[in-house]
Short mmCIF file of C-alpha atoms and ligand atoms in Angstrom, two decimals:
data_model
loop_
_atom_site.label_atom_id
_atom_site.label_comp_id
_atom_site.label_asym_id
_atom_site.label_seq_id
_atom_site.Cartn_x
_atom_site.Cartn_y
_atom_site.Cartn_z
CA UNK A 1 78.36 96.38 88.19
CA UNK A 2 81.62 95.62 86.40
CA UNK A 3 81.80 94.14 82.93
CA UNK A 4 85.24 94.17 81.36
CA UNK A 5 87.25 91.83 79.15
CA UNK A 6 88.69 90.34 82.36
CA UNK A 7 85.39 89.69 84.16
CA UNK A 8 84.09 88.14 80.93
CA UNK A 9 87.20 86.03 80.30
CA UNK A 10 87.10 84.40 83.74
CA UNK A 11 83.46 84.78 84.75
CA UNK A 12 84.35 86.76 87.89
CA UNK A 13 82.45 89.56 89.62
CA UNK A 14 85.20 92.18 90.00
CA UNK A 15 88.17 92.83 87.68
CA UNK A 16 90.53 92.61 90.69
CA UNK A 17 93.40 90.15 90.57
CA UNK A 18 95.77 89.34 93.40
CA UNK A 19 99.39 89.54 92.26
CA UNK A 20 101.94 86.82 93.00
CA UNK A 21 103.52 87.00 96.44
CA UNK A 22 106.30 84.58 97.21
CA UNK A 23 105.74 82.98 100.64
CA UNK A 24 102.30 84.61 101.05
CA UNK A 25 100.04 83.58 98.17
CA UNK A 26 98.95 80.18 99.46
CA UNK A 27 95.51 78.47 99.41
CA UNK A 28 93.75 80.41 102.23
CA UNK A 29 94.47 83.90 100.84
CA UNK A 30 94.04 82.74 97.24
CA UNK A 31 90.61 81.23 97.95
CA UNK A 32 89.51 84.26 100.03
CA UNK A 33 90.17 86.67 97.13
CA UNK A 34 88.35 84.40 94.67
CA UNK A 35 85.42 83.81 97.03
CA UNK A 36 85.07 87.60 97.41
CA UNK A 37 84.57 87.92 93.64
CA UNK A 38 88.13 88.72 92.51
CA UNK A 39 90.88 86.41 91.30
CA UNK A 40 93.15 84.79 93.86
CA UNK A 41 96.76 83.85 93.28
CA UNK A 42 98.67 80.69 94.08
CA UNK A 43 102.41 81.34 93.74
CA UNK A 44 104.08 78.20 92.37
CA UNK A 45 107.53 79.08 93.75
CA UNK A 46 106.25 78.24 97.24
CA UNK A 47 106.28 74.56 96.25
CA UNK A 48 109.25 72.51 95.14
CA UNK A 49 107.71 69.07 94.62
CA UNK A 50 104.92 68.01 92.28
CA UNK A 51 103.02 66.53 95.18
CA UNK A 52 103.09 69.80 97.18
CA UNK A 53 102.18 71.95 94.18
CA UNK A 54 99.32 69.73 93.02
CA UNK A 55 98.20 69.47 96.66
CA UNK A 56 98.07 73.30 96.94
CA UNK A 57 95.93 73.56 93.78
CA UNK A 58 93.54 70.92 95.12
CA UNK A 59 93.47 72.52 98.58
CA UNK A 60 92.53 75.86 96.96
CA UNK A 61 89.78 74.10 94.98
CA UNK A 62 88.48 72.64 98.23
CA UNK A 63 88.23 76.20 99.63
CA UNK A 64 86.71 77.83 96.54
CA UNK A 65 84.86 76.82 93.41
CA UNK A 66 85.80 80.13 91.76
CA UNK A 67 88.69 80.62 89.32
CA UNK A 68 92.20 81.60 90.48
CA UNK A 69 95.56 82.27 88.84
CA UNK A 70 98.84 80.46 89.38
CA UNK A 71 102.01 82.55 89.23
CA UNK A 72 105.20 81.21 87.68
CA UNK A 73 108.14 83.59 88.08
CA UNK A 74 110.80 82.97 85.43
CA UNK A 75 113.62 84.94 87.05
CA UNK A 76 117.13 83.76 88.07
CA UNK A 77 116.74 81.67 91.22
CA UNK A 78 118.98 79.70 93.55
CA UNK A 79 116.13 77.45 94.75
CA UNK A 80 114.33 76.69 91.48
CA UNK A 81 115.72 74.87 88.45
CA UNK A 82 114.38 74.31 84.89
CA UNK A 83 113.15 70.97 86.24
CA UNK A 84 110.84 72.77 88.70
CA UNK A 85 109.48 74.98 85.92
CA UNK A 86 108.74 71.96 83.72
CA UNK A 87 106.86 70.43 86.65
CA UNK A 88 104.81 73.65 87.15
CA UNK A 89 103.84 73.72 83.43
CA UNK A 90 102.84 70.05 83.47
CA UNK A 91 100.73 70.30 86.64
CA UNK A 92 99.01 73.53 85.49
CA UNK A 93 98.04 71.84 82.21
CA UNK A 94 96.92 68.60 83.89
CA UNK A 95 94.92 70.44 86.55
CA UNK A 96 93.54 72.84 83.91
CA UNK A 97 94.03 75.92 86.10
CA UNK A 98 92.13 79.01 84.91
CA UNK A 99 95.19 81.08 84.17
CA UNK A 100 98.89 81.66 84.73
CA UNK A 101 100.55 84.94 85.65
CA UNK A 102 104.07 84.71 84.27
CA UNK A 103 106.81 87.16 85.12
CA UNK A 104 110.46 87.46 84.10
CA UNK A 105 111.58 85.70 80.91
CA UNK A 106 108.75 85.15 78.39
CA UNK A 107 107.67 81.50 78.21
CA UNK A 108 108.62 81.05 74.53
CA UNK A 109 112.22 82.00 75.41
CA UNK A 110 112.34 80.09 78.71
CA UNK A 111 110.59 76.88 77.62
CA UNK A 112 109.77 77.07 73.90
CA UNK A 113 106.61 77.71 71.88
CA UNK A 114 105.43 74.14 72.52
CA UNK A 115 104.89 75.06 76.20
CA UNK A 116 102.64 77.98 75.25
CA UNK A 117 100.74 75.77 72.82
CA UNK A 118 100.36 72.94 75.36
CA UNK A 119 99.00 75.24 78.08
CA UNK A 120 96.59 76.94 75.69
CA UNK A 121 95.35 73.57 74.49
CA UNK A 122 94.58 72.71 78.14
CA UNK A 123 92.43 75.87 78.32
CA UNK A 124 94.85 77.80 80.55
CA UNK A 125 94.80 81.59 79.95
CA UNK A 126 98.30 83.03 79.75
CA UNK A 127 99.24 86.49 81.04
CA UNK A 128 102.69 88.04 81.30
CA UNK A 129 103.65 90.80 83.73
CA UNK A 130 105.72 93.35 81.84
CA UNK A 131 107.16 96.83 82.43
CA UNK A 132 107.51 97.95 78.82
CA UNK A 133 105.61 98.24 75.53
CA UNK A 134 108.20 96.07 73.73
CA UNK A 135 107.68 93.17 76.14
CA UNK A 136 103.88 93.51 75.87
CA UNK A 137 104.05 93.44 72.06
CA UNK A 138 106.25 90.33 72.20
CA UNK A 139 103.83 88.54 74.54
CA UNK A 140 100.91 89.30 72.23
CA UNK A 141 102.89 88.08 69.22
CA UNK A 142 103.67 84.69 70.77
CA UNK A 143 100.06 84.04 71.79
CA UNK A 144 99.49 85.27 75.34
CA UNK A 145 95.86 86.07 76.26
CA UNK A 146 96.56 89.21 78.29
CA UNK A 147 99.12 91.58 79.76
CA UNK A 148 99.80 92.80 83.28
CA UNK A 149 101.26 96.30 82.81
CA UNK A 150 103.44 96.89 85.86
CA UNK A 151 104.69 100.37 86.69
CA UNK A 152 107.78 101.20 88.71
CA UNK A 153 105.57 101.80 91.78
CA UNK A 154 104.89 98.07 92.14
CA UNK A 155 106.29 95.80 94.84
CA UNK A 156 108.36 92.80 93.77
CA UNK A 157 110.68 93.23 90.78
CA UNK A 158 109.72 96.23 88.61
CA UNK A 159 111.50 96.36 85.24
CA UNK A 160 114.54 98.65 85.21
CA UNK A 161 112.95 100.84 82.50
CA UNK A 162 111.49 102.63 85.56
CA UNK A 163 108.28 103.82 83.83
CA UNK A 164 105.36 104.84 86.05
CA UNK A 165 102.01 103.04 85.81
CA UNK A 166 100.35 106.34 84.84
CA UNK A 167 102.30 106.38 81.56
CA UNK A 168 102.83 102.65 81.02
CA UNK A 169 99.17 101.57 81.19
CA UNK A 170 97.86 103.80 78.36
CA UNK A 171 101.02 103.15 76.30
CA UNK A 172 100.54 99.38 76.53
CA UNK A 173 96.75 99.62 76.12
CA UNK A 174 97.22 101.47 72.82
CA UNK A 175 99.93 99.07 71.63
CA UNK A 176 98.26 95.65 71.97
CA UNK A 177 94.80 94.23 71.27
CA UNK A 178 94.74 91.68 74.10
CA UNK A 179 93.33 92.85 77.50
CA UNK A 180 95.61 94.85 79.77
CA UNK A 181 95.51 94.71 83.57
CA UNK A 182 97.08 97.60 85.51
CA UNK A 183 99.71 96.90 88.18
CA UNK A 184 101.46 99.23 90.61
CA UNK A 185 100.15 101.88 92.95
CA UNK A 186 96.64 100.41 93.15
CA UNK A 187 95.08 99.77 96.57
CA UNK A 188 91.55 101.18 96.62
CA UNK A 189 88.52 102.14 94.54
CA UNK A 190 89.97 105.49 93.43
CA UNK A 191 93.16 104.00 92.06
CA UNK A 192 91.20 101.17 90.46
CA UNK A 193 88.86 103.64 88.71
CA UNK A 194 91.89 105.61 87.49
CA UNK A 195 93.47 102.45 86.05
CA UNK A 196 90.27 101.56 84.17
CA UNK A 197 90.15 105.12 82.81
CA UNK A 198 93.70 104.70 81.52
CA UNK A 199 92.57 101.79 79.35
CA UNK A 200 93.04 98.80 81.67
CA UNK A 201 90.41 96.05 81.75
CA UNK A 202 91.28 95.16 85.34
CA UNK A 203 93.69 95.77 88.18
CA UNK A 204 96.24 93.72 90.04
CA UNK A 205 97.05 94.46 93.66
CA UNK A 206 99.43 92.58 95.90
CA UNK A 207 100.65 94.66 98.88
CA UNK A 208 97.04 95.56 99.69
CA UNK A 209 96.23 91.90 100.30
CA UNK A 210 98.96 91.52 102.94
CA UNK A 211 97.10 93.69 105.45
CA UNK A 212 94.15 91.30 105.61
CA UNK A 213 93.00 88.72 108.12
CA UNK A 214 93.38 85.97 105.53
CA UNK A 215 97.06 86.64 104.76
CA UNK A 216 99.20 84.40 106.93
CA UNK A 217 101.92 86.82 108.02
CA UNK A 218 102.86 87.98 111.49
CA UNK A 219 100.72 90.79 112.97
CA UNK A 220 103.85 93.02 113.26
CA UNK A 221 104.09 93.06 109.49
CA UNK A 222 100.45 94.04 109.01
CA UNK A 223 100.80 96.84 111.57
CA UNK A 224 104.01 98.03 109.94
CA UNK A 225 102.34 98.25 106.52
CA UNK A 226 99.54 100.35 107.98
CA UNK A 227 102.07 102.65 109.68
CA UNK A 228 104.44 103.09 106.70
CA UNK A 229 103.85 105.76 104.06
CA UNK A 230 104.28 105.95 100.28
CA UNK A 231 107.86 107.32 100.53
CA UNK A 232 109.05 104.44 102.67
CA UNK A 233 109.89 101.90 99.98
CA UNK A 234 113.11 101.82 98.01
CA UNK A 235 114.57 100.20 94.88
CA UNK A 236 117.57 97.92 95.29
CA UNK A 237 119.41 95.23 93.31
CA UNK A 238 119.95 97.39 90.19
CA UNK A 239 123.69 96.65 90.24
CA UNK A 240 123.09 92.90 89.90
CA UNK A 241 120.42 93.24 87.20
CA UNK A 242 117.53 92.19 89.43
CA UNK A 243 115.82 95.34 90.64
CA UNK A 244 113.42 95.00 93.54
CA UNK A 245 111.20 97.31 95.56
CA UNK A 246 110.98 96.75 99.30
CA UNK A 247 110.19 98.56 102.51
CA UNK A 248 113.08 100.69 103.86
CA UNK A 249 114.76 98.84 106.72
CA UNK A 250 118.17 97.87 108.16
CA UNK A 251 118.87 95.05 105.71
CA UNK A 252 117.97 97.21 102.72
CA UNK A 253 120.40 99.90 104.00
CA UNK A 254 123.10 97.22 104.17
CA UNK A 255 122.28 95.96 100.66
CA UNK A 256 122.38 99.46 99.19
CA UNK A 257 125.66 100.20 100.92
CA UNK A 258 127.25 97.01 99.48
CA UNK A 259 125.92 97.95 96.03
CA UNK A 260 127.36 101.49 96.30
CA UNK A 261 130.78 100.01 97.16
CA UNK A 262 130.63 97.75 94.09
CA UNK A 263 130.01 94.52 96.07
CA UNK A 264 128.67 91.51 94.18
CA UNK A 265 126.37 88.54 94.51
CA UNK A 266 128.63 86.78 97.02
CA UNK A 267 128.02 89.51 99.61
CA UNK A 268 124.43 90.22 98.61
CA UNK A 269 122.92 86.74 98.43
CA UNK A 270 123.12 86.02 102.18
CA UNK A 271 121.09 89.19 102.78
CA UNK A 272 118.50 88.50 100.07
CA UNK A 273 117.99 84.73 100.38
CA UNK A 274 114.48 83.29 100.30
CA UNK A 275 114.66 81.55 103.69
CA UNK A 276 115.61 84.83 105.36
CA UNK A 277 112.58 86.54 103.81
CA UNK A 278 110.26 83.68 104.77
CA UNK A 279 111.45 83.85 108.37
CA UNK A 280 110.81 87.60 108.52
CA UNK A 281 107.22 87.30 107.23
CA UNK A 282 106.49 84.50 109.68
CA UNK A 283 108.42 85.82 112.67
CA UNK A 284 107.41 89.47 112.29
CA UNK A 285 110.90 91.01 112.30
CA UNK A 286 110.47 94.02 109.99
CA UNK A 287 114.20 94.86 109.91
CA UNK A 288 115.79 91.50 109.11
CA UNK A 289 115.03 90.87 105.40
CA UNK A 290 114.00 92.66 102.20
CA UNK A 291 110.19 92.80 102.46
CA UNK A 292 108.98 93.42 98.92
CA UNK A 293 106.08 95.87 98.89
CA UNK A 294 104.88 98.63 96.57
CA UNK A 295 104.39 102.37 97.01
CA UNK A 296 100.73 101.44 97.37
CA UNK A 297 101.42 100.90 101.10
CA UNK A 298 100.82 104.66 101.43
CA UNK A 299 97.15 103.95 100.65
CA UNK A 300 96.75 101.07 103.09
CA UNK A 301 94.99 102.20 106.26
C1 FMN B 401 105.44 90.33 99.19
C2 FMN B 401 105.46 90.34 97.71
C3 FMN B 401 106.01 89.27 97.03
C4 FMN B 401 106.00 89.24 95.63
N1 FMN B 401 106.47 88.14 94.98
C5 FMN B 401 106.37 88.07 93.62
C6 FMN B 401 106.75 86.89 92.91
O1 FMN B 401 107.18 85.90 93.50
N2 FMN B 401 106.61 86.90 91.56
C7 FMN B 401 106.12 87.98 90.89
O2 FMN B 401 106.00 87.92 89.66
N3 FMN B 401 105.75 89.10 91.52
C8 FMN B 401 105.86 89.16 92.86
N4 FMN B 401 105.44 90.30 93.51
C9 FMN B 401 104.88 91.43 92.74
C10 FMN B 401 103.35 91.42 92.75
O3 FMN B 401 102.84 90.26 92.16
C11 FMN B 401 102.77 92.67 92.03
O4 FMN B 401 103.27 92.73 90.72
C12 FMN B 401 103.10 93.96 92.75
O5 FMN B 401 103.30 93.77 94.11
C13 FMN B 401 102.00 95.00 92.54
O6 FMN B 401 102.22 96.18 93.26
P1 FMN B 401 101.47 96.48 94.66
O7 FMN B 401 102.04 95.51 95.64
O8 FMN B 401 101.80 97.87 94.98
O9 FMN B 401 100.00 96.24 94.45
C14 FMN B 401 105.46 90.34 94.91
C15 FMN B 401 104.92 91.41 95.63
C16 FMN B 401 104.89 91.42 96.99
C17 FMN B 401 104.25 92.59 97.68
#
């Protein structure tokens, strides 16, 4: 039924790609999306040793014979060092994963052109998630195979240009020749059809995959996502240069109040730390950490 540059590039049935989700995109969910005909995601940041990361790739391959993407997020991190990133690049090339979803700093700037060349030589398709035409044009210039065009509606870390997917997707689609995948505000067939009409060759969804049996989060979280509406997410972190979108809750109120008073990283980091977020997903406390989700939660029933 669907034939686009994305289904052709990866030999998949549907042009539906699961976006990176720190703490959530692990082998069971990744394999479930791929087995259903889309493209699952294994988020590298979940693993800090080569053994664990390679093990997760092999575990996913045990659960599915279909292609899946690995995400490597090149944003400032307290947990991950350049050493970790070098390990991710090496393992992805050695394991010849189908593709990598990069976000944050472009790979040429973070790790040099030789990293792009090495991954391409290993047959790994390279995509970058961007929020602007200028970043998309740069990615095409340095040899990426595709673009994820992420509007301000998305969960995670939308670019602080704050452009909506409705405008960004056609702008990027008309500015590059490589395939464009739409990101942000997509959670069902209607929004997917709209994205394809805007010039995208596929869609990426992330929040939508949390409210599934295969996503290993606490039931409270799934129920909360179903209950919450499109106006119940909020942007935070602008004052420290790392904007995020998360569900409105007590911790986010605290973070925004610190930001309004001019507080800095020292006060914010304890509220935004990775372990705190992991505990909330697993324990089901919807008030205790920033839970990064998109406006698309309004469409999740
Ligand atoms: C829980 C969660 C965690 C995320 N973690 C990451 C991440 O580690 N790296 C990244 O590039 N994007 C991350 N994202 C962003 C998604 O990959 C995707 O771009 C975005 O969520 C799409 O919007 P949607 O959730 O409304 O579909 C995350 C999103 C969610 C919902």
